[in-house]
């Protein structure tokens, strides 16, 4: 669960990070929380990030997909898009997340698609549409990330988490 074996990255992004010795799969993964929740990133570019998450294991007491789980999927996908937009010299830090939950889901897989609304030098905003297996919208989210320069502490933390080779 949470493995990132089939992520499609643009070749120029692969080349940029490989030159720095950074493992793209680890850097742009769902992280520890997303891994526990079964988030899979299947496509990633600054123009579009697609990921999936199982409903099973991510429900609230009534058996419906937990709104917080949708928020985790949304923030993961929007953050990946923001990081890819910003490039290797910056990191994306979520500063605002808004989620509107449209319908409940009890089983299956949900798919999120993040597309940019704004891509600037210091912030990026993505809209994330989460749908069930029949294509019905479950949640619409908007994430704004602050794009800040990588610091030595950030680089140390990435290395400690196994994100740099």
mmCIF file of C-alpha atoms in Angstrom:
data_model
loop_
_atom_site.group_PDB
_atom_site.id
_atom_site.type_symbol
_atom_site.label_atom_id
_atom_site.label_comp_id
_atom_site.label_asym_id
_atom_site.label_seq_id
_atom_site.Cartn_x
_atom_site.Cartn_y
_atom_site.Cartn_z
ATOM 1 C CA UNK A 1 0.000 0.000 0.000
ATOM 2 C CA UNK A 2 1.251 3.487 -0.841
ATOM 3 C CA UNK A 3 3.977 2.286 -3.206
ATOM 4 C CA UNK A 4 4.765 4.685 -6.046
ATOM 5 C CA UNK A 5 6.127 2.348 -8.756
ATOM 6 C CA UNK A 6 4.123 3.609 -11.723
ATOM 7 C CA UNK A 7 4.205 7.396 -11.343
ATOM 8 C CA UNK A 8 4.568 9.170 -14.684
ATOM 9 C CA UNK A 9 6.836 12.243 -14.453
ATOM 10 C CA UNK A 10 7.832 14.589 -17.302
ATOM 11 C CA UNK A 11 11.340 13.709 -18.540
ATOM 12 C CA UNK A 12 12.724 17.198 -17.787
ATOM 13 C CA UNK A 13 11.659 16.817 -14.139
ATOM 14 C CA UNK A 14 13.254 13.374 -13.897
ATOM 15 C CA UNK A 15 16.488 14.798 -15.319
ATOM 16 C CA UNK A 16 16.490 17.860 -13.014
ATOM 17 C CA UNK A 17 16.132 15.828 -9.823
ATOM 18 C CA UNK A 18 18.397 12.973 -10.938
ATOM 19 C CA UNK A 19 21.205 15.501 -11.413
ATOM 20 C CA UNK A 20 20.764 16.452 -7.746
ATOM 21 C CA UNK A 21 20.747 12.818 -6.598
ATOM 22 C CA UNK A 22 17.152 13.062 -5.388
ATOM 23 C CA UNK A 23 14.773 10.108 -5.553
ATOM 24 C CA UNK A 24 11.653 11.500 -7.251
ATOM 25 C CA UNK A 25 9.481 8.637 -6.064
ATOM 26 C CA UNK A 26 10.289 9.414 -2.428
ATOM 27 C CA UNK A 27 10.272 13.187 -2.840
ATOM 28 C CA UNK A 28 6.864 13.332 -4.514
ATOM 29 C CA UNK A 29 5.207 10.486 -2.660
ATOM 30 C CA UNK A 30 2.239 10.714 -0.365
ATOM 31 C CA UNK A 31 4.522 10.655 2.670
ATOM 32 C CA UNK A 32 4.022 8.550 5.790
ATOM 33 C CA UNK A 33 0.381 9.571 6.334
ATOM 34 C CA UNK A 34 -0.582 9.063 2.699
ATOM 35 C CA UNK A 35 1.147 5.693 2.677
ATOM 36 C CA UNK A 36 -0.834 4.537 5.725
ATOM 37 C CA UNK A 37 -4.018 5.669 3.967
ATOM 38 C CA UNK A 38 -3.186 3.893 0.717
ATOM 39 C CA UNK A 39 -2.695 7.006 -1.420
ATOM 40 C CA UNK A 40 -1.165 6.187 -4.809
ATOM 41 C CA UNK A 41 0.126 8.913 -7.105
ATOM 42 C CA UNK A 42 -0.286 7.661 -10.664
ATOM 43 C CA UNK A 43 0.543 10.747 -12.752
ATOM 44 C CA UNK A 44 2.457 13.881 -11.823
ATOM 45 C CA UNK A 45 3.296 17.117 -13.622
ATOM 46 C CA UNK A 46 2.809 20.765 -12.717
ATOM 47 C CA UNK A 47 -0.221 20.778 -15.055
ATOM 48 C CA UNK A 48 -1.995 17.727 -13.622
ATOM 49 C CA UNK A 49 -1.518 15.364 -10.694
ATOM 50 C CA UNK A 50 -3.664 12.224 -10.402
ATOM 51 C CA UNK A 51 -3.876 9.947 -7.399
ATOM 52 C CA UNK A 52 -6.121 7.311 -5.876
ATOM 53 C CA UNK A 53 -7.073 6.215 -2.374
ATOM 54 C CA UNK A 54 -9.159 3.286 -1.130
ATOM 55 C CA UNK A 55 -12.311 4.020 0.835
ATOM 56 C CA UNK A 56 -11.770 0.936 2.983
ATOM 57 C CA UNK A 57 -9.722 1.851 6.044
ATOM 58 C CA UNK A 58 -10.457 5.561 5.577
ATOM 59 C CA UNK A 59 -14.032 5.760 6.847
ATOM 60 C CA UNK A 60 -15.815 7.510 9.699
ATOM 61 C CA UNK A 61 -18.140 5.703 12.175
ATOM 62 C CA UNK A 62 -21.093 5.638 9.717
ATOM 63 C CA UNK A 63 -19.020 3.733 7.163
ATOM 64 C CA UNK A 64 -18.602 6.696 4.799
ATOM 65 C CA UNK A 65 -15.301 8.017 3.451
ATOM 66 C CA UNK A 66 -13.964 10.344 6.149
ATOM 67 C CA UNK A 67 -13.794 14.002 5.098
ATOM 68 C CA UNK A 68 -10.312 14.182 6.581
ATOM 69 C CA UNK A 69 -9.216 11.369 4.276
ATOM 70 C CA UNK A 70 -10.417 13.388 1.285
ATOM 71 C CA UNK A 71 -8.451 16.333 2.669
ATOM 72 C CA UNK A 72 -5.284 14.208 2.901
ATOM 73 C CA UNK A 73 -5.672 13.096 -0.725
ATOM 74 C CA UNK A 74 -6.362 16.674 -1.855
ATOM 75 C CA UNK A 75 -3.417 18.194 0.021
ATOM 76 C CA UNK A 76 -1.080 15.471 -1.219
ATOM 77 C CA UNK A 77 -1.993 15.981 -4.872
ATOM 78 C CA UNK A 78 -1.989 19.782 -4.708
ATOM 79 C CA UNK A 79 1.344 19.801 -2.885
ATOM 80 C CA UNK A 80 2.950 17.547 -5.483
ATOM 81 C CA UNK A 81 1.737 19.848 -8.267
ATOM 82 C CA UNK A 82 3.043 22.878 -6.377
ATOM 83 C CA UNK A 83 6.437 21.236 -5.813
ATOM 84 C CA UNK A 84 6.733 20.338 -9.486
ATOM 85 C CA UNK A 85 5.823 23.906 -10.462
ATOM 86 C CA UNK A 86 8.326 25.409 -8.013
ATOM 87 C CA UNK A 87 11.277 23.255 -9.061
ATOM 88 C CA UNK A 88 14.067 21.718 -7.064
ATOM 89 C CA UNK A 89 15.217 24.937 -5.371
ATOM 90 C CA UNK A 90 11.942 25.429 -3.479
ATOM 91 C CA UNK A 91 9.596 23.455 -1.259
ATOM 92 C CA UNK A 92 5.813 23.722 -1.147
ATOM 93 C CA UNK A 93 4.111 24.221 2.214
ATOM 94 C CA UNK A 94 0.324 24.121 2.401
ATOM 95 C CA UNK A 95 -1.123 27.295 3.941
ATOM 96 C CA UNK A 96 -4.830 27.012 3.062
ATOM 97 C CA UNK A 97 -7.023 23.996 2.330
ATOM 98 C CA UNK A 98 -10.753 24.167 1.657
ATOM 99 C CA UNK A 99 -12.855 21.046 1.034
ATOM 100 C CA UNK A 100 -16.496 20.794 0.051
ATOM 101 C CA UNK A 101 -17.900 17.289 0.476
ATOM 102 C CA UNK A 102 -20.655 16.579 -2.053
ATOM 103 C CA UNK A 103 -21.630 12.948 -1.449
ATOM 104 C CA UNK A 104 -20.753 9.944 0.654
ATOM 105 C CA UNK A 105 -18.860 6.896 -0.554
ATOM 106 C CA UNK A 106 -18.861 3.535 1.248
ATOM 107 C CA UNK A 107 -16.536 1.385 -0.839
ATOM 108 C CA UNK A 108 -14.154 1.240 -3.747
ATOM 109 C CA UNK A 109 -11.489 3.671 -4.811
ATOM 110 C CA UNK A 110 -11.648 7.446 -5.096
ATOM 111 C CA UNK A 111 -9.556 9.344 -7.636
ATOM 112 C CA UNK A 112 -8.312 12.898 -7.233
ATOM 113 C CA UNK A 113 -7.202 15.153 -10.063
ATOM 114 C CA UNK A 114 -5.311 18.341 -9.177
ATOM 115 C CA UNK A 115 -5.109 21.163 -11.728
ATOM 116 C CA UNK A 116 -3.550 24.602 -11.251
ATOM 117 C CA UNK A 117 -5.603 27.729 -10.646
ATOM 118 C CA UNK A 118 -2.558 29.949 -9.995
ATOM 119 C CA UNK A 119 1.177 29.308 -10.350
ATOM 120 C CA UNK A 120 3.310 32.174 -9.123
ATOM 121 C CA UNK A 121 6.794 32.691 -7.717
ATOM 122 C CA UNK A 122 5.790 32.563 -4.061
ATOM 123 C CA UNK A 123 2.438 30.714 -4.066
ATOM 124 C CA UNK A 124 0.608 28.073 -6.076
ATOM 125 C CA UNK A 125 -3.079 27.189 -5.875
ATOM 126 C CA UNK A 126 -4.582 23.943 -7.145
ATOM 127 C CA UNK A 127 -8.156 22.729 -7.456
ATOM 128 C CA UNK A 128 -8.584 19.052 -6.645
ATOM 129 C CA UNK A 129 -11.644 17.137 -7.861
ATOM 130 C CA UNK A 130 -12.188 13.815 -6.081
ATOM 131 C CA UNK A 131 -14.566 11.330 -7.704
ATOM 132 C CA UNK A 132 -15.825 7.829 -6.999
ATOM 133 C CA UNK A 133 -15.439 4.873 -9.356
ATOM 134 C CA UNK A 134 -18.562 5.833 -11.299
ATOM 135 C CA UNK A 135 -17.155 9.321 -11.921
ATOM 136 C CA UNK A 136 -19.457 11.113 -9.473
ATOM 137 C CA UNK A 137 -17.866 14.058 -7.672
ATOM 138 C CA UNK A 138 -17.299 13.271 -3.998
ATOM 139 C CA UNK A 139 -15.317 16.337 -2.974
ATOM 140 C CA UNK A 140 -13.980 19.560 -4.445
ATOM 141 C CA UNK A 141 -10.943 21.048 -2.732
ATOM 142 C CA UNK A 142 -8.677 24.033 -3.194
ATOM 143 C CA UNK A 143 -5.119 24.127 -1.831
ATOM 144 C CA UNK A 144 -2.753 27.089 -1.699
ATOM 145 C CA UNK A 145 0.908 26.403 -1.024
ATOM 146 C CA UNK A 146 3.641 28.828 -0.052
ATOM 147 C CA UNK A 147 6.731 28.216 -2.199
ATOM 148 C CA UNK A 148 9.838 28.881 -0.171
ATOM 149 C CA UNK A 149 13.532 28.407 -0.791
ATOM 150 C CA UNK A 150 15.070 25.135 0.343
ATOM 151 C CA UNK A 151 17.127 25.634 3.520
ATOM 152 C CA UNK A 152 19.964 23.461 4.852
ATOM 153 C CA UNK A 153 17.527 22.144 7.479
ATOM 154 C CA UNK A 154 15.112 21.098 4.697
ATOM 155 C CA UNK A 155 17.935 19.264 2.903
ATOM 156 C CA UNK A 156 18.961 17.497 6.153
ATOM 157 C CA UNK A 157 15.369 16.474 6.838
ATOM 158 C CA UNK A 158 14.986 15.082 3.304
ATOM 159 C CA UNK A 159 18.190 13.074 3.715
ATOM 160 C CA UNK A 160 17.045 11.790 7.124
ATOM 161 C CA UNK A 161 13.767 10.609 5.582
ATOM 162 C CA UNK A 162 15.598 8.760 2.809
ATOM 163 C CA UNK A 163 14.537 11.206 0.135
ATOM 164 C CA UNK A 164 18.014 11.978 -1.169
ATOM 165 C CA UNK A 165 20.447 9.408 -2.492
#
